[in-house]
Protein backbone atom coordinates (compact mmCIF):
# COMPACT_ATOMS: atom_id res chain seq x y z
CA UNK A 1 0.00 0.00 0.00
CA UNK A 2 2.87 2.34 0.77
CA UNK A 3 4.44 1.65 -2.64
CA UNK A 4 1.30 2.61 -4.54
CA UNK A 5 1.44 6.26 -3.50
CA UNK A 6 4.82 7.08 -5.07
CA UNK A 7 3.84 5.10 -8.17
CA UNK A 8 0.60 7.04 -8.55
CA UNK A 9 2.44 10.32 -8.06
CA UNK A 10 5.02 9.33 -10.67
CA UNK A 11 2.22 8.42 -13.09
CA UNK A 12 0.52 11.76 -12.44
CA UNK A 13 3.75 13.68 -13.04
CA UNK A 14 4.38 11.76 -16.27
CA UNK A 15 0.87 12.45 -17.55
CA UNK A 16 1.24 16.12 -16.58
CA UNK A 17 4.55 16.34 -18.46
CA UNK A 18 3.03 14.59 -21.48
CA UNK A 19 0.09 17.03 -21.54
CA UNK A 20 2.45 19.97 -21.20
CA UNK A 21 4.63 18.74 -24.07
CA UNK A 22 1.58 18.12 -26.27
CA UNK A 23 0.26 21.60 -25.46
CA UNK A 24 3.65 23.13 -26.28
CA UNK A 25 3.83 21.19 -29.54
CA UNK A 26 0.31 22.27 -30.46
CA UNK A 27 1.19 25.89 -29.70
CA UNK A 28 4.34 25.71 -31.82
CA UNK A 29 2.48 24.12 -34.75
CA UNK A 30 -0.28 26.72 -34.55
CA UNK A 31 2.23 29.58 -34.40
CA UNK A 32 4.19 28.15 -37.32
CA UNK A 33 1.00 27.76 -39.35
CA UNK A 34 -0.03 31.36 -38.66
CA UNK A 35 3.43 32.68 -39.56
CA UNK A 36 3.42 30.66 -42.78
CA UNK A 37 -0.07 31.94 -43.65
CA UNK A 38 1.10 35.50 -42.99
CA UNK A 39 4.13 35.14 -45.26
CA UNK A 40 2.06 33.48 -47.99
CA UNK A 41 -0.57 36.21 -47.81
CA UNK A 42 2.06 38.93 -48.10
CA UNK A 43 3.87 37.23 -51.00
CA UNK A 44 1.01 35.63 -52.94
CA UNK A 45 -2.12 37.79 -52.57
CA UNK A 46 -0.86 41.04 -54.19
CA UNK A 47 0.37 39.36 -57.41
CA UNK A 48 -2.72 37.13 -57.72
CA UNK A 49 -5.43 39.66 -56.90
CA UNK A 50 -5.56 42.09 -59.80
CA UNK A 51 -7.10 44.95 -57.88
CA UNK A 52 -5.80 48.41 -57.13
CA UNK A 53 -5.60 48.75 -53.37
CA UNK A 54 -5.82 52.53 -53.80
CA UNK A 55 -8.84 52.44 -56.15
CA UNK A 56 -11.65 54.65 -54.86
CA UNK A 57 -15.29 53.62 -55.34
CA UNK A 58 -17.57 55.92 -53.36
CA UNK A 59 -20.61 53.92 -54.42
CA UNK A 60 -19.26 50.94 -52.46
CA UNK A 61 -17.99 52.73 -49.36
CA UNK A 62 -18.36 51.10 -45.93
CA UNK A 63 -19.92 47.91 -47.22
CA UNK A 64 -20.09 45.18 -44.55
CA UNK A 65 -18.20 41.88 -45.04
CA UNK A 66 -19.60 39.82 -47.92
CA UNK A 67 -18.50 37.25 -50.48
CA UNK A 68 -17.24 39.93 -52.85
CA UNK A 69 -15.49 41.82 -50.02
CA UNK A 70 -14.69 39.36 -47.19
CA UNK A 71 -13.48 42.15 -44.90
CA UNK A 72 -15.85 44.81 -46.22
CA UNK A 73 -14.78 48.17 -47.62
CA UNK A 74 -13.45 51.37 -46.04
CA UNK A 75 -14.82 54.90 -46.16
CA UNK A 76 -13.53 55.34 -49.75
CA UNK A 77 -14.89 52.04 -51.06
CA UNK A 78 -11.53 50.27 -51.15
CA UNK A 79 -11.39 46.54 -50.50
CA UNK A 80 -10.32 46.15 -46.87
CA UNK A 81 -8.83 42.65 -47.25
CA UNK A 82 -6.41 43.85 -49.90
CA UNK A 83 -5.62 46.96 -47.88
CA UNK A 84 -4.90 44.83 -44.78
CA UNK A 85 -2.57 42.55 -46.74
CA UNK A 86 -0.65 45.53 -48.13
CA UNK A 87 -0.58 47.07 -44.66
CA UNK A 88 0.78 43.85 -43.17
CA UNK A 89 3.39 43.81 -45.92
CA UNK A 90 4.64 47.27 -44.93
CA UNK A 91 4.50 46.53 -41.19
CA UNK A 92 6.47 43.30 -41.62
CA UNK A 93 9.07 45.12 -43.72
CA UNK A 94 9.47 47.77 -41.04
CA UNK A 95 9.50 45.20 -38.23
CA UNK A 96 12.09 42.87 -39.79
CA UNK A 97 14.38 45.68 -41.01
CA UNK A 98 14.24 47.52 -37.69
CA UNK A 99 14.79 44.33 -35.68
CA UNK A 100 17.82 43.32 -37.75
CA UNK A 101 19.32 46.81 -37.54
CA UNK A 102 18.74 47.05 -33.79
CA UNK A 103 20.20 43.57 -33.26
CA UNK A 104 23.37 44.41 -35.21
CA UNK A 105 23.84 47.66 -33.28
CA UNK A 106 23.04 46.08 -29.92
CA UNK A 107 25.32 43.10 -30.54
CA UNK A 108 28.23 45.34 -31.56
CA UNK A 109 27.76 47.64 -28.55
CA UNK A 110 27.25 44.82 -26.05
CA UNK A 111 30.19 42.77 -27.34
CA UNK A 112 32.46 45.83 -27.23
CA UNK A 113 31.45 46.66 -23.66
CA UNK A 114 31.82 43.08 -22.45
CA UNK A 115 35.09 42.35 -24.26
CA UNK A 116 36.95 45.56 -23.37
CA UNK A 117 35.60 46.05 -19.87
CA UNK A 118 36.93 48.78 -17.62
CA UNK A 119 36.05 52.40 -18.32
CA UNK A 120 34.78 51.48 -21.81
CA UNK A 121 32.23 49.11 -20.31
CA UNK A 122 31.17 51.63 -17.68
CA UNK A 123 30.83 54.45 -20.24
CA UNK A 124 28.78 52.36 -22.67
CA UNK A 125 26.45 51.08 -19.97
CA UNK A 126 25.89 54.60 -18.64
CA UNK A 127 24.92 55.59 -22.19
CA UNK A 128 22.53 52.62 -22.37
CA UNK A 129 20.98 53.58 -19.03
CA UNK A 130 20.57 57.19 -20.16
CA UNK A 131 18.82 56.25 -23.40
CA UNK A 132 16.67 53.69 -21.56
CA UNK A 133 15.40 56.38 -19.20
CA UNK A 134 13.57 58.05 -22.10
CA UNK A 135 10.28 56.33 -23.11
CA UNK A 136 10.64 54.49 -26.43
CA UNK A 137 7.61 56.09 -28.01
CA UNK A 138 8.70 59.61 -27.06
CA UNK A 139 12.19 59.03 -28.40
CA UNK A 140 10.75 57.49 -31.55
CA UNK A 141 8.51 60.51 -32.11
CA UNK A 142 11.56 62.77 -31.75
CA UNK A 143 13.53 60.77 -34.34
CA UNK A 144 10.66 60.59 -36.85
CA UNK A 145 9.89 64.30 -36.46
CA UNK A 146 13.32 65.18 -37.86
CA UNK A 147 12.51 63.58 -41.24
CA UNK A 148 9.69 63.53 -43.74
CA UNK A 149 7.14 60.72 -43.29
CA UNK A 150 8.32 57.50 -44.89
CA UNK A 151 9.39 53.91 -44.34
CA UNK A 152 13.08 54.52 -43.64
CA UNK A 153 12.60 57.17 -40.92
CA UNK A 154 10.26 54.76 -39.14
CA UNK A 155 12.81 51.93 -39.42
CA UNK A 156 15.53 54.22 -38.07
CA UNK A 157 13.27 55.35 -35.23
CA UNK A 158 12.39 51.81 -34.14
CA UNK A 159 15.97 50.56 -34.51
CA UNK A 160 17.49 53.42 -32.52
CA UNK A 161 15.10 52.82 -29.63
CA UNK A 162 15.24 49.00 -29.46
CA UNK A 163 18.95 48.07 -29.49
CA UNK A 164 19.33 48.61 -25.74
CA UNK A 165 17.95 45.27 -24.52
CA UNK A 166 20.10 43.37 -27.04
CA UNK A 167 23.19 45.25 -25.88
CA UNK A 168 22.50 44.29 -22.26
CA UNK A 169 21.91 40.62 -23.16
CA UNK A 170 25.05 40.34 -25.29
CA UNK A 171 27.20 42.13 -22.69
CA UNK A 172 26.01 39.77 -19.96
CA UNK A 173 26.75 36.75 -22.15
CA UNK A 174 30.21 38.05 -23.05
CA UNK A 175 31.08 38.72 -19.40
CA UNK A 176 30.00 35.16 -18.56
CA UNK A 177 32.01 33.67 -21.41
CA UNK A 178 35.15 35.59 -20.50
CA UNK A 179 35.47 33.42 -17.39
CA UNK A 180 35.43 30.16 -19.38
CA UNK A 181 38.64 28.07 -19.43
CA UNK A 182 38.95 28.03 -23.22
CA UNK A 183 38.92 31.84 -23.32
CA UNK A 184 41.66 31.96 -20.67
CA UNK A 185 43.63 29.44 -22.71
CA UNK A 186 43.29 31.57 -25.85
CA UNK A 187 44.47 34.69 -23.99
CA UNK A 188 47.37 32.78 -22.44
CA UNK A 189 48.34 31.59 -25.91
CA UNK A 190 48.83 35.18 -27.04
CA UNK A 191 45.52 35.82 -28.81
CA UNK A 192 44.49 39.47 -28.93
CA UNK A 193 41.21 40.75 -27.55
CA UNK A 194 39.93 41.27 -31.08
CA UNK A 195 40.73 37.69 -32.06
CA UNK A 196 39.19 36.27 -28.88
CA UNK A 197 36.04 38.33 -29.40
CA UNK A 198 35.62 37.39 -33.06
CA UNK A 199 36.65 33.73 -32.81
CA UNK A 200 35.20 32.73 -29.43
CA UNK A 201 32.82 35.27 -27.91
CA UNK A 202 30.67 36.42 -30.83
CA UNK A 203 29.83 32.92 -32.18
CA UNK A 204 28.68 31.93 -28.69
CA UNK A 205 26.31 34.90 -28.30
CA UNK A 206 24.83 34.77 -31.81
CA UNK A 207 21.94 32.39 -30.86
CA UNK A 208 20.83 34.78 -28.10
CA UNK A 209 21.19 37.76 -30.45
CA UNK A 210 19.15 35.98 -33.14
CA UNK A 211 16.45 35.17 -30.58
CA UNK A 212 16.39 38.82 -29.51
CA UNK A 213 15.93 39.83 -33.16
CA UNK A 214 12.95 37.49 -33.59
CA UNK A 215 11.35 38.72 -30.37
CA UNK A 216 11.91 42.29 -31.50
CA UNK A 217 9.92 41.90 -34.75
CA UNK A 218 6.44 41.98 -33.12
CA UNK A 219 7.53 44.82 -30.82
CA UNK A 220 8.75 46.79 -33.84
CA UNK A 221 5.46 46.17 -35.68
CA UNK A 222 3.49 47.53 -32.72
CA UNK A 223 5.83 50.53 -32.51
CA UNK A 224 5.39 51.30 -36.21
CA UNK A 225 1.62 50.96 -35.89
CA UNK A 226 1.59 53.36 -32.93
CA UNK A 227 3.64 55.97 -34.81
CA UNK A 228 1.46 55.66 -37.92
CA UNK A 229 -1.70 55.85 -35.81
CA UNK A 230 -0.43 59.13 -34.34
CA UNK A 231 0.19 60.43 -37.87
CA UNK A 232 3.98 60.56 -37.40
CA UNK A 233 5.03 57.38 -39.18
CA UNK A 234 4.08 56.52 -42.72
CA UNK A 235 2.12 58.88 -45.00
CA UNK A 236 -1.65 58.63 -44.64
CA UNK A 237 -2.08 57.33 -48.22
CA UNK A 238 0.28 54.41 -47.52
CA UNK A 239 -1.53 51.24 -46.44
CA UNK A 240 0.02 50.29 -43.13
CA UNK A 241 -1.88 48.72 -40.26
CA UNK A 242 -1.47 51.84 -38.14
CA UNK A 243 -2.78 54.19 -40.83
CA UNK A 244 -5.73 51.85 -41.51
CA UNK A 245 -6.80 51.96 -37.87
CA UNK A 246 -6.20 55.69 -37.69
CA UNK A 247 -8.41 56.26 -40.74
CA UNK A 248 -11.20 54.06 -39.34
CA UNK A 249 -11.82 56.04 -36.15
CA UNK A 250 -14.76 57.94 -37.63
CA UNK A 251 -16.31 54.75 -38.98
CA UNK A 252 -16.10 53.10 -35.57
CA UNK A 253 -17.95 55.99 -33.97
CA UNK A 254 -20.63 55.67 -36.64
CA UNK A 255 -21.14 51.97 -35.87
CA UNK A 256 -19.07 50.38 -38.68
CA UNK A 257 -16.81 47.96 -36.78
CA UNK A 258 -15.05 46.12 -39.63
CA UNK A 259 -12.60 48.90 -40.72
CA UNK A 260 -11.11 48.79 -37.20
CA UNK A 261 -11.47 45.11 -36.29
CA UNK A 262 -9.66 43.47 -39.21
CA UNK A 263 -6.53 45.71 -39.26
CA UNK A 264 -6.32 45.19 -35.50
CA UNK A 265 -6.45 41.42 -35.96
CA UNK A 266 -3.74 41.67 -38.62
CA UNK A 267 -1.54 43.28 -35.96
CA UNK A 268 -2.41 40.96 -33.06
CA UNK A 269 -2.44 37.52 -34.71
CA UNK A 270 0.95 37.63 -36.54
CA UNK A 271 2.71 39.20 -33.55
CA UNK A 272 1.35 36.53 -31.21
CA UNK A 273 2.40 33.81 -33.68
CA UNK A 274 5.94 35.18 -34.01
CA UNK A 275 6.21 35.58 -30.24
CA UNK A 276 4.98 31.99 -29.78
CA UNK A 277 7.68 30.61 -32.07
CA UNK A 278 10.31 32.76 -30.37
CA UNK A 279 9.17 31.47 -26.98
CA UNK A 280 9.56 27.87 -28.15
CA UNK A 281 13.02 28.70 -29.49
CA UNK A 282 13.96 30.25 -26.14
CA UNK A 283 12.82 27.11 -24.33
CA UNK A 284 15.01 25.06 -26.65
CA UNK A 285 18.05 27.27 -26.01
CA UNK A 286 17.47 27.41 -22.26
CA UNK A 287 15.13 24.58 -21.15
CA UNK A 288 15.29 25.59 -17.48
CA UNK A 289 13.56 28.88 -18.16
CA UNK A 290 9.89 28.91 -19.04
CA UNK A 291 9.02 31.03 -22.04
CA UNK A 292 7.36 34.35 -21.39
CA UNK A 293 5.43 36.30 -23.99
CA UNK A 294 7.16 39.68 -24.32
CA UNK A 295 5.63 42.26 -26.69
CSV table of C-alpha atoms in Angstrom, one decimal:
chain,number,residue,atom,x,y,z
A,1,UNK,CA,0.0,0.0,0.0
A,2,UNK,CA,2.9,2.3,0.8
A,3,UNK,CA,4.4,1.7,-2.6
A,4,UNK,CA,1.3,2.6,-4.5
A,5,UNK,CA,1.4,6.3,-3.5
A,6,UNK,CA,4.8,7.1,-5.1
A,7,UNK,CA,3.8,5.1,-8.2
A,8,UNK,CA,0.6,7.0,-8.5
A,9,UNK,CA,2.4,10.3,-8.1
A,10,UNK,CA,5.0,9.3,-10.7
A,11,UNK,CA,2.2,8.4,-13.1
A,12,UNK,CA,0.5,11.8,-12.4
A,13,UNK,CA,3.7,13.7,-13.0
A,14,UNK,CA,4.4,11.8,-16.3
A,15,UNK,CA,0.9,12.5,-17.5
A,16,UNK,CA,1.2,16.1,-16.6
A,17,UNK,CA,4.5,16.3,-18.5
A,18,UNK,CA,3.0,14.6,-21.5
A,19,UNK,CA,0.1,17.0,-21.5
A,20,UNK,CA,2.4,20.0,-21.2
A,21,UNK,CA,4.6,18.7,-24.1
A,22,UNK,CA,1.6,18.1,-26.3
A,23,UNK,CA,0.3,21.6,-25.5
A,24,UNK,CA,3.6,23.1,-26.3
A,25,UNK,CA,3.8,21.2,-29.5
A,26,UNK,CA,0.3,22.3,-30.5
A,27,UNK,CA,1.2,25.9,-29.7
A,28,UNK,CA,4.3,25.7,-31.8
A,29,UNK,CA,2.5,24.1,-34.8
A,30,UNK,CA,-0.3,26.7,-34.5
A,31,UNK,CA,2.2,29.6,-34.4
A,32,UNK,CA,4.2,28.2,-37.3
A,33,UNK,CA,1.0,27.8,-39.4
A,34,UNK,CA,0.0,31.4,-38.7
A,35,UNK,CA,3.4,32.7,-39.6
A,36,UNK,CA,3.4,30.7,-42.8
A,37,UNK,CA,-0.1,31.9,-43.6
A,38,UNK,CA,1.1,35.5,-43.0
A,39,UNK,CA,4.1,35.1,-45.3
A,40,UNK,CA,2.1,33.5,-48.0
A,41,UNK,CA,-0.6,36.2,-47.8
A,42,UNK,CA,2.1,38.9,-48.1
A,43,UNK,CA,3.9,37.2,-51.0
A,44,UNK,CA,1.0,35.6,-52.9
A,45,UNK,CA,-2.1,37.8,-52.6
A,46,UNK,CA,-0.9,41.0,-54.2
A,47,UNK,CA,0.4,39.4,-57.4
A,48,UNK,CA,-2.7,37.1,-57.7
A,49,UNK,CA,-5.4,39.7,-56.9
A,50,UNK,CA,-5.6,42.1,-59.8
A,51,UNK,CA,-7.1,45.0,-57.9
A,52,UNK,CA,-5.8,48.4,-57.1
A,53,UNK,CA,-5.6,48.8,-53.4
A,54,UNK,CA,-5.8,52.5,-53.8
A,55,UNK,CA,-8.8,52.4,-56.2
A,56,UNK,CA,-11.6,54.6,-54.9
A,57,UNK,CA,-15.3,53.6,-55.3
A,58,UNK,CA,-17.6,55.9,-53.4
A,59,UNK,CA,-20.6,53.9,-54.4
A,60,UNK,CA,-19.3,50.9,-52.5
A,61,UNK,CA,-18.0,52.7,-49.4
A,62,UNK,CA,-18.4,51.1,-45.9
A,63,UNK,CA,-19.9,47.9,-47.2
A,64,UNK,CA,-20.1,45.2,-44.5
A,65,UNK,CA,-18.2,41.9,-45.0
A,66,UNK,CA,-19.6,39.8,-47.9
A,67,UNK,CA,-18.5,37.2,-50.5
A,68,UNK,CA,-17.2,39.9,-52.8
A,69,UNK,CA,-15.5,41.8,-50.0
A,70,UNK,CA,-14.7,39.4,-47.2
A,71,UNK,CA,-13.5,42.2,-44.9
A,72,UNK,CA,-15.9,44.8,-46.2
A,73,UNK,CA,-14.8,48.2,-47.6
A,74,UNK,CA,-13.5,51.4,-46.0
A,75,UNK,CA,-14.8,54.9,-46.2
A,76,UNK,CA,-13.5,55.3,-49.7
A,77,UNK,CA,-14.9,52.0,-51.1
A,78,UNK,CA,-11.5,50.3,-51.2
A,79,UNK,CA,-11.4,46.5,-50.5
A,80,UNK,CA,-10.3,46.1,-46.9
A,81,UNK,CA,-8.8,42.7,-47.3
A,82,UNK,CA,-6.4,43.8,-49.9
A,83,UNK,CA,-5.6,47.0,-47.9
A,84,UNK,CA,-4.9,44.8,-44.8
A,85,UNK,CA,-2.6,42.6,-46.7
A,86,UNK,CA,-0.7,45.5,-48.1
A,87,UNK,CA,-0.6,47.1,-44.7
A,88,UNK,CA,0.8,43.8,-43.2
A,89,UNK,CA,3.4,43.8,-45.9
A,90,UNK,CA,4.6,47.3,-44.9
A,91,UNK,CA,4.5,46.5,-41.2
A,92,UNK,CA,6.5,43.3,-41.6
A,93,UNK,CA,9.1,45.1,-43.7
A,94,UNK,CA,9.5,47.8,-41.0
A,95,UNK,CA,9.5,45.2,-38.2
A,96,UNK,CA,12.1,42.9,-39.8
A,97,UNK,CA,14.4,45.7,-41.0
A,98,UNK,CA,14.2,47.5,-37.7
A,99,UNK,CA,14.8,44.3,-35.7
A,100,UNK,CA,17.8,43.3,-37.8
A,101,UNK,CA,19.3,46.8,-37.5
A,102,UNK,CA,18.7,47.1,-33.8
A,103,UNK,CA,20.2,43.6,-33.3
A,104,UNK,CA,23.4,44.4,-35.2
A,105,UNK,CA,23.8,47.7,-33.3
A,106,UNK,CA,23.0,46.1,-29.9
A,107,UNK,CA,25.3,43.1,-30.5
A,108,UNK,CA,28.2,45.3,-31.6
A,109,UNK,CA,27.8,47.6,-28.6
A,110,UNK,CA,27.2,44.8,-26.0
A,111,UNK,CA,30.2,42.8,-27.3
A,112,UNK,CA,32.5,45.8,-27.2
A,113,UNK,CA,31.5,46.7,-23.7
A,114,UNK,CA,31.8,43.1,-22.4
A,115,UNK,CA,35.1,42.4,-24.3
A,116,UNK,CA,37.0,45.6,-23.4
A,117,UNK,CA,35.6,46.1,-19.9
A,118,UNK,CA,36.9,48.8,-17.6
A,119,UNK,CA,36.1,52.4,-18.3
A,120,UNK,CA,34.8,51.5,-21.8
A,121,UNK,CA,32.2,49.1,-20.3
A,122,UNK,CA,31.2,51.6,-17.7
A,123,UNK,CA,30.8,54.4,-20.2
A,124,UNK,CA,28.8,52.4,-22.7
A,125,UNK,CA,26.4,51.1,-20.0
A,126,UNK,CA,25.9,54.6,-18.6
A,127,UNK,CA,24.9,55.6,-22.2
A,128,UNK,CA,22.5,52.6,-22.4
A,129,UNK,CA,21.0,53.6,-19.0
A,130,UNK,CA,20.6,57.2,-20.2
A,131,UNK,CA,18.8,56.3,-23.4
A,132,UNK,CA,16.7,53.7,-21.6
A,133,UNK,CA,15.4,56.4,-19.2
A,134,UNK,CA,13.6,58.1,-22.1
A,135,UNK,CA,10.3,56.3,-23.1
A,136,UNK,CA,10.6,54.5,-26.4
A,137,UNK,CA,7.6,56.1,-28.0
A,138,UNK,CA,8.7,59.6,-27.1
A,139,UNK,CA,12.2,59.0,-28.4
A,140,UNK,CA,10.7,57.5,-31.6
A,141,UNK,CA,8.5,60.5,-32.1
A,142,UNK,CA,11.6,62.8,-31.7
A,143,UNK,CA,13.5,60.8,-34.3
A,144,UNK,CA,10.7,60.6,-36.8
A,145,UNK,CA,9.9,64.3,-36.5
A,146,UNK,CA,13.3,65.2,-37.9
A,147,UNK,CA,12.5,63.6,-41.2
A,148,UNK,CA,9.7,63.5,-43.7
A,149,UNK,CA,7.1,60.7,-43.3
A,150,UNK,CA,8.3,57.5,-44.9
A,151,UNK,CA,9.4,53.9,-44.3
A,152,UNK,CA,13.1,54.5,-43.6
A,153,UNK,CA,12.6,57.2,-40.9
A,154,UNK,CA,10.3,54.8,-39.1
A,155,UNK,CA,12.8,51.9,-39.4
A,156,UNK,CA,15.5,54.2,-38.1
A,157,UNK,CA,13.3,55.4,-35.2
A,158,UNK,CA,12.4,51.8,-34.1
A,159,UNK,CA,16.0,50.6,-34.5
A,160,UNK,CA,17.5,53.4,-32.5
A,161,UNK,CA,15.1,52.8,-29.6
A,162,UNK,CA,15.2,49.0,-29.5
A,163,UNK,CA,18.9,48.1,-29.5
A,164,UNK,CA,19.3,48.6,-25.7
A,165,UNK,CA,18.0,45.3,-24.5
A,166,UNK,CA,20.1,43.4,-27.0
A,167,UNK,CA,23.2,45.3,-25.9
A,168,UNK,CA,22.5,44.3,-22.3
A,169,UNK,CA,21.9,40.6,-23.2
A,170,UNK,CA,25.0,40.3,-25.3
A,171,UNK,CA,27.2,42.1,-22.7
A,172,UNK,CA,26.0,39.8,-20.0
A,173,UNK,CA,26.7,36.8,-22.2
A,174,UNK,CA,30.2,38.1,-23.0
A,175,UNK,CA,31.1,38.7,-19.4
A,176,UNK,CA,30.0,35.2,-18.6
A,177,UNK,CA,32.0,33.7,-21.4
A,178,UNK,CA,35.2,35.6,-20.5
A,179,UNK,CA,35.5,33.4,-17.4
A,180,UNK,CA,35.4,30.2,-19.4
A,181,UNK,CA,38.6,28.1,-19.4
A,182,UNK,CA,38.9,28.0,-23.2
A,183,UNK,CA,38.9,31.8,-23.3
A,184,UNK,CA,41.7,32.0,-20.7
A,185,UNK,CA,43.6,29.4,-22.7
A,186,UNK,CA,43.3,31.6,-25.8
A,187,UNK,CA,44.5,34.7,-24.0
A,188,UNK,CA,47.4,32.8,-22.4
A,189,UNK,CA,48.3,31.6,-25.9
A,190,UNK,CA,48.8,35.2,-27.0
A,191,UNK,CA,45.5,35.8,-28.8
A,192,UNK,CA,44.5,39.5,-28.9
A,193,UNK,CA,41.2,40.8,-27.5
A,194,UNK,CA,39.9,41.3,-31.1
A,195,UNK,CA,40.7,37.7,-32.1
A,196,UNK,CA,39.2,36.3,-28.9
A,197,UNK,CA,36.0,38.3,-29.4
A,198,UNK,CA,35.6,37.4,-33.1
A,199,UNK,CA,36.6,33.7,-32.8
A,200,UNK,CA,35.2,32.7,-29.4
A,201,UNK,CA,32.8,35.3,-27.9
A,202,UNK,CA,30.7,36.4,-30.8
A,203,UNK,CA,29.8,32.9,-32.2
A,204,UNK,CA,28.7,31.9,-28.7
A,205,UNK,CA,26.3,34.9,-28.3
A,206,UNK,CA,24.8,34.8,-31.8
A,207,UNK,CA,21.9,32.4,-30.9
A,208,UNK,CA,20.8,34.8,-28.1
A,209,UNK,CA,21.2,37.8,-30.5
A,210,UNK,CA,19.1,36.0,-33.1
A,211,UNK,CA,16.5,35.2,-30.6
A,212,UNK,CA,16.4,38.8,-29.5
A,213,UNK,CA,15.9,39.8,-33.2
A,214,UNK,CA,13.0,37.5,-33.6
A,215,UNK,CA,11.4,38.7,-30.4
A,216,UNK,CA,11.9,42.3,-31.5
A,217,UNK,CA,9.9,41.9,-34.8
A,218,UNK,CA,6.4,42.0,-33.1
A,219,UNK,CA,7.5,44.8,-30.8
A,220,UNK,CA,8.7,46.8,-33.8
A,221,UNK,CA,5.5,46.2,-35.7
A,222,UNK,CA,3.5,47.5,-32.7
A,223,UNK,CA,5.8,50.5,-32.5
A,224,UNK,CA,5.4,51.3,-36.2
A,225,UNK,CA,1.6,51.0,-35.9
A,226,UNK,CA,1.6,53.4,-32.9
A,227,UNK,CA,3.6,56.0,-34.8
A,228,UNK,CA,1.5,55.7,-37.9
A,229,UNK,CA,-1.7,55.9,-35.8
A,230,UNK,CA,-0.4,59.1,-34.3
A,231,UNK,CA,0.2,60.4,-37.9
A,232,UNK,CA,4.0,60.6,-37.4
A,233,UNK,CA,5.0,57.4,-39.2
A,234,UNK,CA,4.1,56.5,-42.7
A,235,UNK,CA,2.1,58.9,-45.0
A,236,UNK,CA,-1.6,58.6,-44.6
A,237,UNK,CA,-2.1,57.3,-48.2
A,238,UNK,CA,0.3,54.4,-47.5
A,239,UNK,CA,-1.5,51.2,-46.4
A,240,UNK,CA,0.0,50.3,-43.1
A,241,UNK,CA,-1.9,48.7,-40.3
A,242,UNK,CA,-1.5,51.8,-38.1
A,243,UNK,CA,-2.8,54.2,-40.8
A,244,UNK,CA,-5.7,51.8,-41.5
A,245,UNK,CA,-6.8,52.0,-37.9
A,246,UNK,CA,-6.2,55.7,-37.7
A,247,UNK,CA,-8.4,56.3,-40.7
A,248,UNK,CA,-11.2,54.1,-39.3
A,249,UNK,CA,-11.8,56.0,-36.2
A,250,UNK,CA,-14.8,57.9,-37.6
A,251,UNK,CA,-16.3,54.7,-39.0
A,252,UNK,CA,-16.1,53.1,-35.6
A,253,UNK,CA,-18.0,56.0,-34.0
A,254,UNK,CA,-20.6,55.7,-36.6
A,255,UNK,CA,-21.1,52.0,-35.9
A,256,UNK,CA,-19.1,50.4,-38.7
A,257,UNK,CA,-16.8,48.0,-36.8
A,258,UNK,CA,-15.0,46.1,-39.6
A,259,UNK,CA,-12.6,48.9,-40.7
A,260,UNK,CA,-11.1,48.8,-37.2
A,261,UNK,CA,-11.5,45.1,-36.3
A,262,UNK,CA,-9.7,43.5,-39.2
A,263,UNK,CA,-6.5,45.7,-39.3
A,264,UNK,CA,-6.3,45.2,-35.5
A,265,UNK,CA,-6.4,41.4,-36.0
A,266,UNK,CA,-3.7,41.7,-38.6
A,267,UNK,CA,-1.5,43.3,-36.0
A,268,UNK,CA,-2.4,41.0,-33.1
A,269,UNK,CA,-2.4,37.5,-34.7
A,270,UNK,CA,0.9,37.6,-36.5
A,271,UNK,CA,2.7,39.2,-33.6
A,272,UNK,CA,1.3,36.5,-31.2
A,273,UNK,CA,2.4,33.8,-33.7
A,274,UNK,CA,5.9,35.2,-34.0
A,275,UNK,CA,6.2,35.6,-30.2
A,276,UNK,CA,5.0,32.0,-29.8
A,277,UNK,CA,7.7,30.6,-32.1
A,278,UNK,CA,10.3,32.8,-30.4
A,279,UNK,CA,9.2,31.5,-27.0
A,280,UNK,CA,9.6,27.9,-28.1
A,281,UNK,CA,13.0,28.7,-29.5
A,282,UNK,CA,14.0,30.3,-26.1
A,283,UNK,CA,12.8,27.1,-24.3
A,284,UNK,CA,15.0,25.1,-26.7
A,285,UNK,CA,18.1,27.3,-26.0
A,286,UNK,CA,17.5,27.4,-22.3
A,287,UNK,CA,15.1,24.6,-21.2
A,288,UNK,CA,15.3,25.6,-17.5
A,289,UNK,CA,13.6,28.9,-18.2
A,290,UNK,CA,9.9,28.9,-19.0
A,291,UNK,CA,9.0,31.0,-22.0
A,292,UNK,CA,7.4,34.4,-21.4
A,293,UNK,CA,5.4,36.3,-24.0
A,294,UNK,CA,7.2,39.7,-24.3
A,295,UNK,CA,5.6,42.3,-26.7
